[in-house]
Short mmCIF file of C-alpha atoms in Angstrom, two decimals:
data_model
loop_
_atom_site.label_atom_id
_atom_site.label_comp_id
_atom_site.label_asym_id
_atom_site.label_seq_id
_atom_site.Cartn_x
_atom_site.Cartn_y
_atom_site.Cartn_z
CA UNK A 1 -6.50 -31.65 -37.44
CA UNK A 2 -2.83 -32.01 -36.60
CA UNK A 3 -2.34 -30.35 -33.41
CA UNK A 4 1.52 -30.10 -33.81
CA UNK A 5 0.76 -28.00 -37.33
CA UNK A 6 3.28 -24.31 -37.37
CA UNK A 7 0.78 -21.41 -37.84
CA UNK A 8 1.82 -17.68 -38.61
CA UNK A 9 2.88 -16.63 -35.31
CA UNK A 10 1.15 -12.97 -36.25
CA UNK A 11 -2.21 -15.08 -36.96
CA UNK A 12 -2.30 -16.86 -32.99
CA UNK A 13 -0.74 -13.26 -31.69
CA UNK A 14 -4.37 -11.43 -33.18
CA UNK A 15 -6.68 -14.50 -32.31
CA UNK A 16 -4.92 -14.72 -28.76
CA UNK A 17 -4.51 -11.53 -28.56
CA UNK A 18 -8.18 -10.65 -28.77
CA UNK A 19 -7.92 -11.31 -24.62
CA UNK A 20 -6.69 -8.23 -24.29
CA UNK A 21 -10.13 -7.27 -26.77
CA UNK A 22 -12.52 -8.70 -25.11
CA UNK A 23 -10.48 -7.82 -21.35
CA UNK A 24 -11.61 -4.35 -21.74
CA UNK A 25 -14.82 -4.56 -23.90
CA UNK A 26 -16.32 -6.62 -20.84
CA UNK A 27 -15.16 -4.34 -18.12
CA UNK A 28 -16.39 -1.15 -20.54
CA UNK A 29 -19.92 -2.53 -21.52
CA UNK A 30 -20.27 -3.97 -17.74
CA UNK A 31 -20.22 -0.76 -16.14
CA UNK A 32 -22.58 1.00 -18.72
CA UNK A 33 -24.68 -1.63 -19.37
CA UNK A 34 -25.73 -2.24 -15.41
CA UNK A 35 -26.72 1.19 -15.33
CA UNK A 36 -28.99 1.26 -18.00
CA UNK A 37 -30.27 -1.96 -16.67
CA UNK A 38 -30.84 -0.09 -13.09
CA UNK A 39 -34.02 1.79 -14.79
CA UNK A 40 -34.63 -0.92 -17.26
CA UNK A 41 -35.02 -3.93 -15.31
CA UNK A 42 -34.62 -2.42 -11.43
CA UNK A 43 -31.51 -3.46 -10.41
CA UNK A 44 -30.42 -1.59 -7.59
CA UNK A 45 -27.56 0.86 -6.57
CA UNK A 46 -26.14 -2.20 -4.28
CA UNK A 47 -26.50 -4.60 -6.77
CA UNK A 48 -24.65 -2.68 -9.32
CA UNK A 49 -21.71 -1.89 -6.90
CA UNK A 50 -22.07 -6.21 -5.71
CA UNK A 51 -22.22 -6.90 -9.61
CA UNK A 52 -18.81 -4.35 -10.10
CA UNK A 53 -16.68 -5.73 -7.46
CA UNK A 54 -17.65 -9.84 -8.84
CA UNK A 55 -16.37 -8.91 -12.00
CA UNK A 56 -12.81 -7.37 -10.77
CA UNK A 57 -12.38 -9.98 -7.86
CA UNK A 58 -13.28 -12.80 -10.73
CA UNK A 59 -11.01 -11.42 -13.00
CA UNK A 60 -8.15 -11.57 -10.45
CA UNK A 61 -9.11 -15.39 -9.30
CA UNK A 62 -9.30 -16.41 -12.45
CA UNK A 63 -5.91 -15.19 -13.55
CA UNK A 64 -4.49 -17.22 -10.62
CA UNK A 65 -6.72 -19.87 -11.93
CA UNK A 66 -5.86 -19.81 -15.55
CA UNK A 67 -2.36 -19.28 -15.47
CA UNK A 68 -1.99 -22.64 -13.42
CA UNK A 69 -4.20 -24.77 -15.38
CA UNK A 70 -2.42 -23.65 -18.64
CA UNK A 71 0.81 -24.58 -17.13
CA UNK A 72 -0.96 -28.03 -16.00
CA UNK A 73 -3.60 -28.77 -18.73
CA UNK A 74 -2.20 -26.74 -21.63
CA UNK A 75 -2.60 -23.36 -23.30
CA UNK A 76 -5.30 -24.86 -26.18
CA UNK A 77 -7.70 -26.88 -24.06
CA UNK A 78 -7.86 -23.33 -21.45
CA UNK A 79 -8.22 -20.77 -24.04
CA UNK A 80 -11.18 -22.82 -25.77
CA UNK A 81 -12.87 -23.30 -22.49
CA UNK A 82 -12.70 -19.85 -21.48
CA UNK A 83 -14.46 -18.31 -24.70
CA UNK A 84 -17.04 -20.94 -24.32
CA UNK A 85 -17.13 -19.44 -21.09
CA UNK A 86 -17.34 -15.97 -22.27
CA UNK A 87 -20.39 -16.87 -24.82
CA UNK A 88 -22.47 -18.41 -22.06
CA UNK A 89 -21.76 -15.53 -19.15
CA UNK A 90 -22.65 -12.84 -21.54
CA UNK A 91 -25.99 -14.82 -23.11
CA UNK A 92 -26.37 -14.71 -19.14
CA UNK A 93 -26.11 -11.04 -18.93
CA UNK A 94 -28.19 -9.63 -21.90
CA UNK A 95 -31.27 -11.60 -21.35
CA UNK A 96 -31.05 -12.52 -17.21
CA UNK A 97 -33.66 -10.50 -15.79
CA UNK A 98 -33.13 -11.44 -11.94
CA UNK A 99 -30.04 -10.52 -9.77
CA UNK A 100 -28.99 -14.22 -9.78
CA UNK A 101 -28.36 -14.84 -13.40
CA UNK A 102 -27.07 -11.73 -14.17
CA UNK A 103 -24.46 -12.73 -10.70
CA UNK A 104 -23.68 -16.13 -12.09
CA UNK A 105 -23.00 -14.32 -16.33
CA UNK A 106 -20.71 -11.60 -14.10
CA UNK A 107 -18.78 -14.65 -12.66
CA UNK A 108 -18.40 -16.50 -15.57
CA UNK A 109 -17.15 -13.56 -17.82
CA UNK A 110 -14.76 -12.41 -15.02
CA UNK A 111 -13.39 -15.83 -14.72
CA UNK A 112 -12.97 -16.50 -18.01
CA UNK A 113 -11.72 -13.08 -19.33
CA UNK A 114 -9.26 -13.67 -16.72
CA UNK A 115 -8.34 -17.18 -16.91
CA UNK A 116 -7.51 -16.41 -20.86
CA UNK A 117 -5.32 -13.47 -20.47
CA UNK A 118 -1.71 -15.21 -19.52
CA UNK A 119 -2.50 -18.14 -21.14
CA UNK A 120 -3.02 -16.37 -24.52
CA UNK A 121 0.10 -14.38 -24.59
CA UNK A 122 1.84 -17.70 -23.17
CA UNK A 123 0.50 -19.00 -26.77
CA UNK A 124 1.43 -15.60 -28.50
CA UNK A 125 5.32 -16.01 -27.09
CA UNK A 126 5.56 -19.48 -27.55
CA UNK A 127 4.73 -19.07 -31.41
CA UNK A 128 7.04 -16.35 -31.90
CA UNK A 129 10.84 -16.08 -32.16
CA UNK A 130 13.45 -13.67 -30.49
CA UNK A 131 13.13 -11.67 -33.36
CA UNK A 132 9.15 -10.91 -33.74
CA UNK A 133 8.70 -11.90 -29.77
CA UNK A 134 7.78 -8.36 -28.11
CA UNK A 135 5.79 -6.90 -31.37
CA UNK A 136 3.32 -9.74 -31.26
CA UNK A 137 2.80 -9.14 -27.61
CA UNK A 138 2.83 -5.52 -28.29
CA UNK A 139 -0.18 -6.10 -30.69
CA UNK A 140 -2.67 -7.25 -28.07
CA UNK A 141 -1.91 -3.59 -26.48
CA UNK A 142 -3.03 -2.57 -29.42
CA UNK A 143 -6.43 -4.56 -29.21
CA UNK A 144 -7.18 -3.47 -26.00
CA UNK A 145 -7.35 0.01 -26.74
CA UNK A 146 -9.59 -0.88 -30.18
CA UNK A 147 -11.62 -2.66 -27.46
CA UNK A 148 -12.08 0.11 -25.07
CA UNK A 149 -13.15 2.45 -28.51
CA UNK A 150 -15.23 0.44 -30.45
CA UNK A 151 -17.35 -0.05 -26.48
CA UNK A 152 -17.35 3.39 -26.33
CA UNK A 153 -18.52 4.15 -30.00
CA UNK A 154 -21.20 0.80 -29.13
CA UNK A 155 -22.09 3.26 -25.95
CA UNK A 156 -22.66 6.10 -27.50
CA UNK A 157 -25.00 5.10 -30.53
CA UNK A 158 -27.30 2.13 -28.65
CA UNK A 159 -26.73 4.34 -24.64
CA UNK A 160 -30.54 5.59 -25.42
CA UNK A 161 -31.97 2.87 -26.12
CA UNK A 162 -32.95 1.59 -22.85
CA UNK A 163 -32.48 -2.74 -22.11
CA UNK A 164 -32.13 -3.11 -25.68
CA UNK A 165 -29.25 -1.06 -25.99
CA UNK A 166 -27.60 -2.95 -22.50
CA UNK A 167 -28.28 -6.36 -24.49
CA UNK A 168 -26.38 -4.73 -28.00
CA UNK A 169 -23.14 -4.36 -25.70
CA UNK A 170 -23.40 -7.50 -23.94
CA UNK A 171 -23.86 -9.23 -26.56
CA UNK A 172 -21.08 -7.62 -28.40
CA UNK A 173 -18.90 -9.30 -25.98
CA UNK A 174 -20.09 -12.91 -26.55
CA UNK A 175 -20.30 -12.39 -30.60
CA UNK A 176 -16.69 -11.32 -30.77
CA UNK A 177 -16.05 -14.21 -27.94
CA UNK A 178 -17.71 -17.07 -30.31
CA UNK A 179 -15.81 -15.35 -33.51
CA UNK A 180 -12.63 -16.11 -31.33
CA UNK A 181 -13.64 -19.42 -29.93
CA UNK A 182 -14.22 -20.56 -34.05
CA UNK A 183 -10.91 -19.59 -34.96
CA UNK A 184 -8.75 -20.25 -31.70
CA UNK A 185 -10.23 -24.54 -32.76
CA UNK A 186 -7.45 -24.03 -35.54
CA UNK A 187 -5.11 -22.92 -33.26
CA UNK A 188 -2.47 -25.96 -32.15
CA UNK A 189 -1.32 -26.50 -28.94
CA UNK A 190 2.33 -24.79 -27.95
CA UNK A 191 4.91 -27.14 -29.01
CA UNK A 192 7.01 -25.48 -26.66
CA UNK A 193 4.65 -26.58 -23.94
CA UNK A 194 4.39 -30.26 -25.40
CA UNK A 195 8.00 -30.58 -25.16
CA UNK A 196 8.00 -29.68 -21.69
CA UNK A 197 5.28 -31.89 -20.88
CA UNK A 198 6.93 -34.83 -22.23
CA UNK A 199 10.42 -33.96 -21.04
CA UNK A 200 8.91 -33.40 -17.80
CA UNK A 201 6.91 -37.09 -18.36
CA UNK A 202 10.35 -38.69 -18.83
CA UNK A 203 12.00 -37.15 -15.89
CA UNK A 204 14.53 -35.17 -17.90
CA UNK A 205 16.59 -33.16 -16.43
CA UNK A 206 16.39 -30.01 -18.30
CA UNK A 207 15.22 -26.71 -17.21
CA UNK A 208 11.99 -26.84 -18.36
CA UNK A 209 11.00 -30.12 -17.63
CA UNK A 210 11.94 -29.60 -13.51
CA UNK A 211 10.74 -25.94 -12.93
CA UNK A 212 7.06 -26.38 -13.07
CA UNK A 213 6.27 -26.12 -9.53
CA UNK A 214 4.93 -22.58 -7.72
CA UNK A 215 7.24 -22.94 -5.39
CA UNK A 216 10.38 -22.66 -7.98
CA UNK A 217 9.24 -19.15 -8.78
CA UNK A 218 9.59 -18.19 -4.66
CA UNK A 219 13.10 -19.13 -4.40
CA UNK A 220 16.47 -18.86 -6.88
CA UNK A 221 17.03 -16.85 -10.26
CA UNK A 222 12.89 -16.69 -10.82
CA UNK A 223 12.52 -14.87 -7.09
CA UNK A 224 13.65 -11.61 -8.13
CA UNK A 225 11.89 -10.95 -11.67
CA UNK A 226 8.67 -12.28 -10.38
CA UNK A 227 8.90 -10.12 -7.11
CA UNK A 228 9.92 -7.32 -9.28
CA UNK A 229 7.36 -8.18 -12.06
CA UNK A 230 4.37 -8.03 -9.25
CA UNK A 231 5.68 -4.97 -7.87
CA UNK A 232 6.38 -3.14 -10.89
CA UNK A 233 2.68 -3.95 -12.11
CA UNK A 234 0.82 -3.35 -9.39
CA UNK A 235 1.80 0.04 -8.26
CA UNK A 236 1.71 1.24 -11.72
CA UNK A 237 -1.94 0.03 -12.06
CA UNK A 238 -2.83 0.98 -8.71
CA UNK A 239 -2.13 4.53 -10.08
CA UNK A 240 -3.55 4.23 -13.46
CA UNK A 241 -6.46 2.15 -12.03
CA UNK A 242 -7.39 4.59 -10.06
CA UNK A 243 -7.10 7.58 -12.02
CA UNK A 244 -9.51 6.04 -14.79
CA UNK A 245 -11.71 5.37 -12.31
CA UNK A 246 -11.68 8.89 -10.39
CA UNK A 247 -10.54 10.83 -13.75
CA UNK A 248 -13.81 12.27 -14.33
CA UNK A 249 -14.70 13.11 -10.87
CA UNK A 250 -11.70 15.02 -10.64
CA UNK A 251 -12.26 16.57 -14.02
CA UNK A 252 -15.38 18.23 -13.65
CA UNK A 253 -15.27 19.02 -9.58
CA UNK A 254 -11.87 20.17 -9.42
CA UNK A 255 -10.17 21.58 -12.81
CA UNK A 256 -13.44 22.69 -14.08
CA UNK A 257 -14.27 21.32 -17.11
CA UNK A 258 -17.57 19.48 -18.26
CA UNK A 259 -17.99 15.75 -18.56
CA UNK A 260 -18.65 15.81 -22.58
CA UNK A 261 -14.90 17.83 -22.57
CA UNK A 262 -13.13 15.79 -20.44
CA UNK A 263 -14.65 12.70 -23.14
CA UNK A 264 -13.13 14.50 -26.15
CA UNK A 265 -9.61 14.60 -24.61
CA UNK A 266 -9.94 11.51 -23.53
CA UNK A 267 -10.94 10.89 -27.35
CA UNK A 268 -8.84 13.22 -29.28
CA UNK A 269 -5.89 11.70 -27.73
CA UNK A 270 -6.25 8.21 -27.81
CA UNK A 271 -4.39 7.86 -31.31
CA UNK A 272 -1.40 9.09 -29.08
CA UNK A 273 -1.42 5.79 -27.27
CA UNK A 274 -1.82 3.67 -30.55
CA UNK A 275 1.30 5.67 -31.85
CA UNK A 276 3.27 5.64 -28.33
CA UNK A 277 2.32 1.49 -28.60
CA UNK A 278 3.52 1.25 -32.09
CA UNK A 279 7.00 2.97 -31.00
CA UNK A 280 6.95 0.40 -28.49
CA UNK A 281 6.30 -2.70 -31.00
CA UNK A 282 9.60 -0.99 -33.43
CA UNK A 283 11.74 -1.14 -30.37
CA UNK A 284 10.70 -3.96 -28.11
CA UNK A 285 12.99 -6.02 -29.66
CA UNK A 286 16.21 -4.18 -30.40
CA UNK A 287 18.81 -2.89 -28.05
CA UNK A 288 16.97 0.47 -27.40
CA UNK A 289 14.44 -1.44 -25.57
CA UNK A 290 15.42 -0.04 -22.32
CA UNK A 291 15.65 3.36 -23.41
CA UNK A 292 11.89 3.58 -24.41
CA UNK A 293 11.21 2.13 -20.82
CA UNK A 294 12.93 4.83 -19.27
CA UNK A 295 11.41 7.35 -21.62
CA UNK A 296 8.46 6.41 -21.36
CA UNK A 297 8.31 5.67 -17.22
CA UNK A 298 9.06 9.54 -17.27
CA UNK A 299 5.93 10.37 -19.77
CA UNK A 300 3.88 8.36 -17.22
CA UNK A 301 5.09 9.23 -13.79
CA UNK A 302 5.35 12.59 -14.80
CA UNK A 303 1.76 12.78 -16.13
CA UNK A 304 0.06 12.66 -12.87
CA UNK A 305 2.29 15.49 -11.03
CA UNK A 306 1.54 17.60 -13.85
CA UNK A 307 -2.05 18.53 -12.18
CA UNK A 308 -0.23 19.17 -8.89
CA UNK A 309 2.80 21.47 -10.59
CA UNK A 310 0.40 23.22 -12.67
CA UNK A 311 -2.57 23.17 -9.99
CA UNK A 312 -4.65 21.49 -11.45
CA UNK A 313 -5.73 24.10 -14.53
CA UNK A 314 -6.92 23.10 -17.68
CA UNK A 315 -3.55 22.49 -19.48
CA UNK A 316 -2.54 20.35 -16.58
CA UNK A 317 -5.37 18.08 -16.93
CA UNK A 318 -4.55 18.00 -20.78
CA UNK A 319 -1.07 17.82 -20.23
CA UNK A 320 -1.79 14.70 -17.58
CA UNK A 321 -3.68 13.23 -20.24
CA UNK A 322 -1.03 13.64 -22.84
CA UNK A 323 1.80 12.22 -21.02
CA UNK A 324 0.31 9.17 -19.47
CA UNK A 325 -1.39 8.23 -22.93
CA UNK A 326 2.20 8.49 -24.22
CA UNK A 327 4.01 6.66 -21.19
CA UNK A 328 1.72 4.17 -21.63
CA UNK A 329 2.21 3.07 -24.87
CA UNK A 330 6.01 2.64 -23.74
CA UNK A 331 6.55 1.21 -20.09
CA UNK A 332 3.30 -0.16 -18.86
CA UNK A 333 1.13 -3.20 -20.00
CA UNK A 334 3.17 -4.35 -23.46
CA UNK A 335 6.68 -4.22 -21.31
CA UNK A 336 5.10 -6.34 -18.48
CA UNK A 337 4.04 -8.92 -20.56
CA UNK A 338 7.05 -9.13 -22.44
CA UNK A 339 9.10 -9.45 -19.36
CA UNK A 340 6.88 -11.83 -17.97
CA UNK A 341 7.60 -14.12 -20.65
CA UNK A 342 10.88 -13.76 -21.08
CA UNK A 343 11.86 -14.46 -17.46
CA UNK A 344 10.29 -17.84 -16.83
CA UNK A 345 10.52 -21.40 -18.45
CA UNK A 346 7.82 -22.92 -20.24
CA UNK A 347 5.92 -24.91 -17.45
CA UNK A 348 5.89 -21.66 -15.15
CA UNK A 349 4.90 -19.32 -18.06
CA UNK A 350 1.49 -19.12 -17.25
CA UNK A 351 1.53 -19.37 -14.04
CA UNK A 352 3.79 -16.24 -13.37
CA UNK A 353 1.90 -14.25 -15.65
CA UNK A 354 -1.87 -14.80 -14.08
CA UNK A 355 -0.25 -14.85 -10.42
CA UNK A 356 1.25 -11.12 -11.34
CA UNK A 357 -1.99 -9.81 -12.85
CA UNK A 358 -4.18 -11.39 -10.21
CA UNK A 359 -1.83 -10.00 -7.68
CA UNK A 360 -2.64 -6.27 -9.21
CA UNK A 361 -6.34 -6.32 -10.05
CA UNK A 362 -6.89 -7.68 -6.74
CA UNK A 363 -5.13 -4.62 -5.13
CA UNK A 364 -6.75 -2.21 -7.24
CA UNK A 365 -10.22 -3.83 -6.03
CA UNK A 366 -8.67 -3.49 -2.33
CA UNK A 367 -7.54 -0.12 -2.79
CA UNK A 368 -11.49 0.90 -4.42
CA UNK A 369 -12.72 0.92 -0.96
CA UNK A 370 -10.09 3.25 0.34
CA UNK A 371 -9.85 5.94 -2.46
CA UNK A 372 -12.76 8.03 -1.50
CA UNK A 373 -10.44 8.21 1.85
CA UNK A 374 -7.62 9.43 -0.44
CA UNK A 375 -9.80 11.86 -2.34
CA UNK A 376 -11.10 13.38 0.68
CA UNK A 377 -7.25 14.28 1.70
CA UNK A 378 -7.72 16.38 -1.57
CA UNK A 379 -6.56 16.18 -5.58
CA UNK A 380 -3.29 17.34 -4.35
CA UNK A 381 -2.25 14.96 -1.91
CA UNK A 382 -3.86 12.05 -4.23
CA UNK A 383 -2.21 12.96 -7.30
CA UNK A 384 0.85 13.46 -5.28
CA UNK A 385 1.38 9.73 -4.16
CA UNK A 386 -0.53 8.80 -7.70
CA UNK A 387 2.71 10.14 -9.20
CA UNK A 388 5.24 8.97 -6.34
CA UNK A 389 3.80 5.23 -6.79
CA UNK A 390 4.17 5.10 -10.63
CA UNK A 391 7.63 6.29 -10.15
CA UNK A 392 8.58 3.83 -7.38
CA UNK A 393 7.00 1.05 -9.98
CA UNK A 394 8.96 2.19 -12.46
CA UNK A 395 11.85 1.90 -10.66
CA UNK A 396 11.73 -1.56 -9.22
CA UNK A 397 11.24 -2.27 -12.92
CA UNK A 398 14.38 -0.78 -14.32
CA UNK A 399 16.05 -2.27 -11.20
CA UNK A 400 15.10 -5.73 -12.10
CA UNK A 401 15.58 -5.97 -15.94
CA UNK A 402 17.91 -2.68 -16.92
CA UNK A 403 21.51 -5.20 -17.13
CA UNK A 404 21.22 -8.15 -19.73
CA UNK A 405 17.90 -8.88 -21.36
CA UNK A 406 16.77 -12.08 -19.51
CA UNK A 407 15.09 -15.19 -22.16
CA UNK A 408 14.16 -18.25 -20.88
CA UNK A 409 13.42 -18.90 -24.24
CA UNK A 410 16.96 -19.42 -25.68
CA UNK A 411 18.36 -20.91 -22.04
CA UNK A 412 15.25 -23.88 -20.85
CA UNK A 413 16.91 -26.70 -23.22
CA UNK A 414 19.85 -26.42 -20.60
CA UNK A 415 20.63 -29.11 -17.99
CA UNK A 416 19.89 -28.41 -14.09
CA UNK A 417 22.93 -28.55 -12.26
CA UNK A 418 22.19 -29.42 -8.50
CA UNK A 419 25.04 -28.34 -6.17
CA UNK A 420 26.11 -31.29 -3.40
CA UNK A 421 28.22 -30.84 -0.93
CA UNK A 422 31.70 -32.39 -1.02
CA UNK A 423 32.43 -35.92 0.87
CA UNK A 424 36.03 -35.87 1.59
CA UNK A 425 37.57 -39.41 0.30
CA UNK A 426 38.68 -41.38 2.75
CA UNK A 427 42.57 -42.70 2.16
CA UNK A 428 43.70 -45.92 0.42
CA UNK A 429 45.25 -47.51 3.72
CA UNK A 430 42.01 -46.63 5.37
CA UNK A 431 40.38 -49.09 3.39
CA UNK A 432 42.09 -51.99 3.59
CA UNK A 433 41.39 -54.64 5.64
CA UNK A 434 43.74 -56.35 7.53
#
């Protein structure tokens, strides 16, 4: 197979994208599948919450992990490795009937899924142009949301059926992960990224042969964006993290509804966030990107003080669902990525992208063990910084990228200029010798 073949950039942005798929069916079917295996096979309480917190805190490592090595090794040789990954960890998990197996499947699905997540869209935006760029990122938005619903409609028909129905979901995961791992073999490596390499190789002195090194994105014009980036990120998924998590708690003990109502919100609405992320995938790419950021920053940040303003009736909870379903869509996840792309050279990429989302799922597994803390200060006071850190996120993001659209992209080929300082001459007569 020739490994420098052009593919349809739309064809790698749905088999890469599939991350994002398999991202969310793996955290979904994890934390309904251990609980049906609690009566099934007699896990325990504590080895349900030891099982949760391996997945999140492998996740996070392996984003670290991933992003590096597909910066290093390449983005084809890491996103094969980490759906083989994927197939074995969940063959681990539906048929491990001791605590140890189904702790090693945990680790290698949480590594994997999130080892694969910035090298994928690495892949996606390094097959796409300026013009198609932000849509085929957009799309693997898109995917995670079909891979939170078709979980949930998994859940709800095999839920009953006792180990056999924890297997079904599990092995959902590693079916869809050996579908992907099939198709990603025809998949060539970046060329963008082979360039770099051999650029790199030769010592040339363009940008994206010299800034490949962690340290470049701690100091000069990559600082700020990836300060900005981690920021931005992880105080809006703190918030949204944590509301997911608590939502239903909060739900049924505080506004007053029941469990199966707060579900067909959650439900009824989600075609709101497919339409919100469609809006996004239009405008991503046009001048009015900015303007659906700011829009939709107000949907979200807005969304949680609606609970507070309306105290916490009925129509506030629907209203908080509306809004941050729509604010979603337009200035969360897709916009991240996009940015995160955009504002780094080829052999950084990668690396950016995993440190940033390792950066926020490890602070939303920190911040798990403080929340109950929070939620004892009362719905008020939590929803209440909820909706004070989205907006602070928000605004370190518009700070960062609101002036001139930054692209590596079209401005890596260039030369680096180092600055010296100036040696005065020294005069003619100086130099003679007498």
């Amino acid at each position: 197979m020739d490994k420098t073949k052009i593919i349809n950039p739309w064809y790698v942005g749905v088999v890469s994208g599939m991350a994002s798929y398999i991202d969310s069916a793996a955290i979904v079917s994890n934390g309904t599948a251990l609980v049906i295996y609690q009566k099934a096979i007699g896990i325990t309480s504590a080895d349900i919450g030891v099982l949760s917190g391996v997945l999140t805190l492998c996740i996070a490592i392996g984003a670290f992990l991933g992003g590096r090595l597909g910066d290093r090794l390449g983005r084809r040789k890491v996103f094969i490795a980490t759906m083989a990954m994927i197939v074995l960890g969940s063959l681990m998990l539906a048929f491990g009937k001791v605590f140890v197996v189904l702790l090693a499947g945990t680790m290698f699905v949480g590594l994997a899924t999130g080892a694969d997540l910035p090298v994928s869209l690495a892949t996606i935006a390094e097959a796409a142009c300026d013009k198609n760029r932000g849509k085929i990122i957009g799309l693997s938005n898109l995917l995670w949301l079909v891979g939170i619903s078709t979980t949930m409609g998994i859940s709800a028909v095999v839920g009953g059926w006792g180990q056999l129905g924890a297997q079904i979901m599990y092995l959902h995961v590693g079916i869809v992960a050996a579908v992907l791992l099939l198709l990603r073999w025809t998949i060539p490596e970046s060329p963008m990224w082979l360039l770099a390499r051999d650029e790199n190789r030769r010592g040339a002195t363009t940008v994206r042969a010299q800034k490949s090194s962690f340290k470049d994105l701690l100091h000069g014009k990559y600082l700020w964006p990836f300060v900005a980036l981690c920021f931005f990120y992880t105080l809006v998924n703190l918030a949204a993290n944590t509301g997911g998590q608590f939502g239903t708690y909060v739900a049924v003990n505080v506004v007053g509804i029941t469990v199966e109502e707060n579900s067909l919100w959650n439900l009824l609405l989600m075609p709101v966030g497919v339409l919100s992320g469609l809006l996004f995938m239009k405008m991503v790419d046009t001048s009015k990107r900015m303007l659906v950021f700011i829009i939709g920053a107000f949907f979200f940040a807005g969304g949680f003080f609606m609970p507070v303003l309306l105290n916490f009736s009925p129509l506030s909870w629907f209203c908080f669902l509306l809004f941050t379903a729509t604010g979603s869509g337009m200035a969360f996840e897709g916009i991240m990525k996009v940015w995160s792309q955009e504002s780094f050279p080829t052999m950084l990429r990668s690396t950016a992208q995993g440190a940033i989302v390792g950066v926020a799922r490890l602070s939303c597994a920190l911040l798990a063990f403080v929340t109950p803390v929070l939620l004892d200060a009362g719905p008020v006071a939590l929803y209440s910084i909820l909706s004070a850190i989205v907006a602070l996120g928000m605004f370190i993001g518009w700070l960062c990228f609101h002036r001139q659209q930054r692209n590596e992209f079209s401005s890596e080929g260039e030369m680096v200029v180092e600055i010296y300082p100036r040696v005065p001459l020294l005069p003619t007569e100086a130099m003679r010798t007498k």
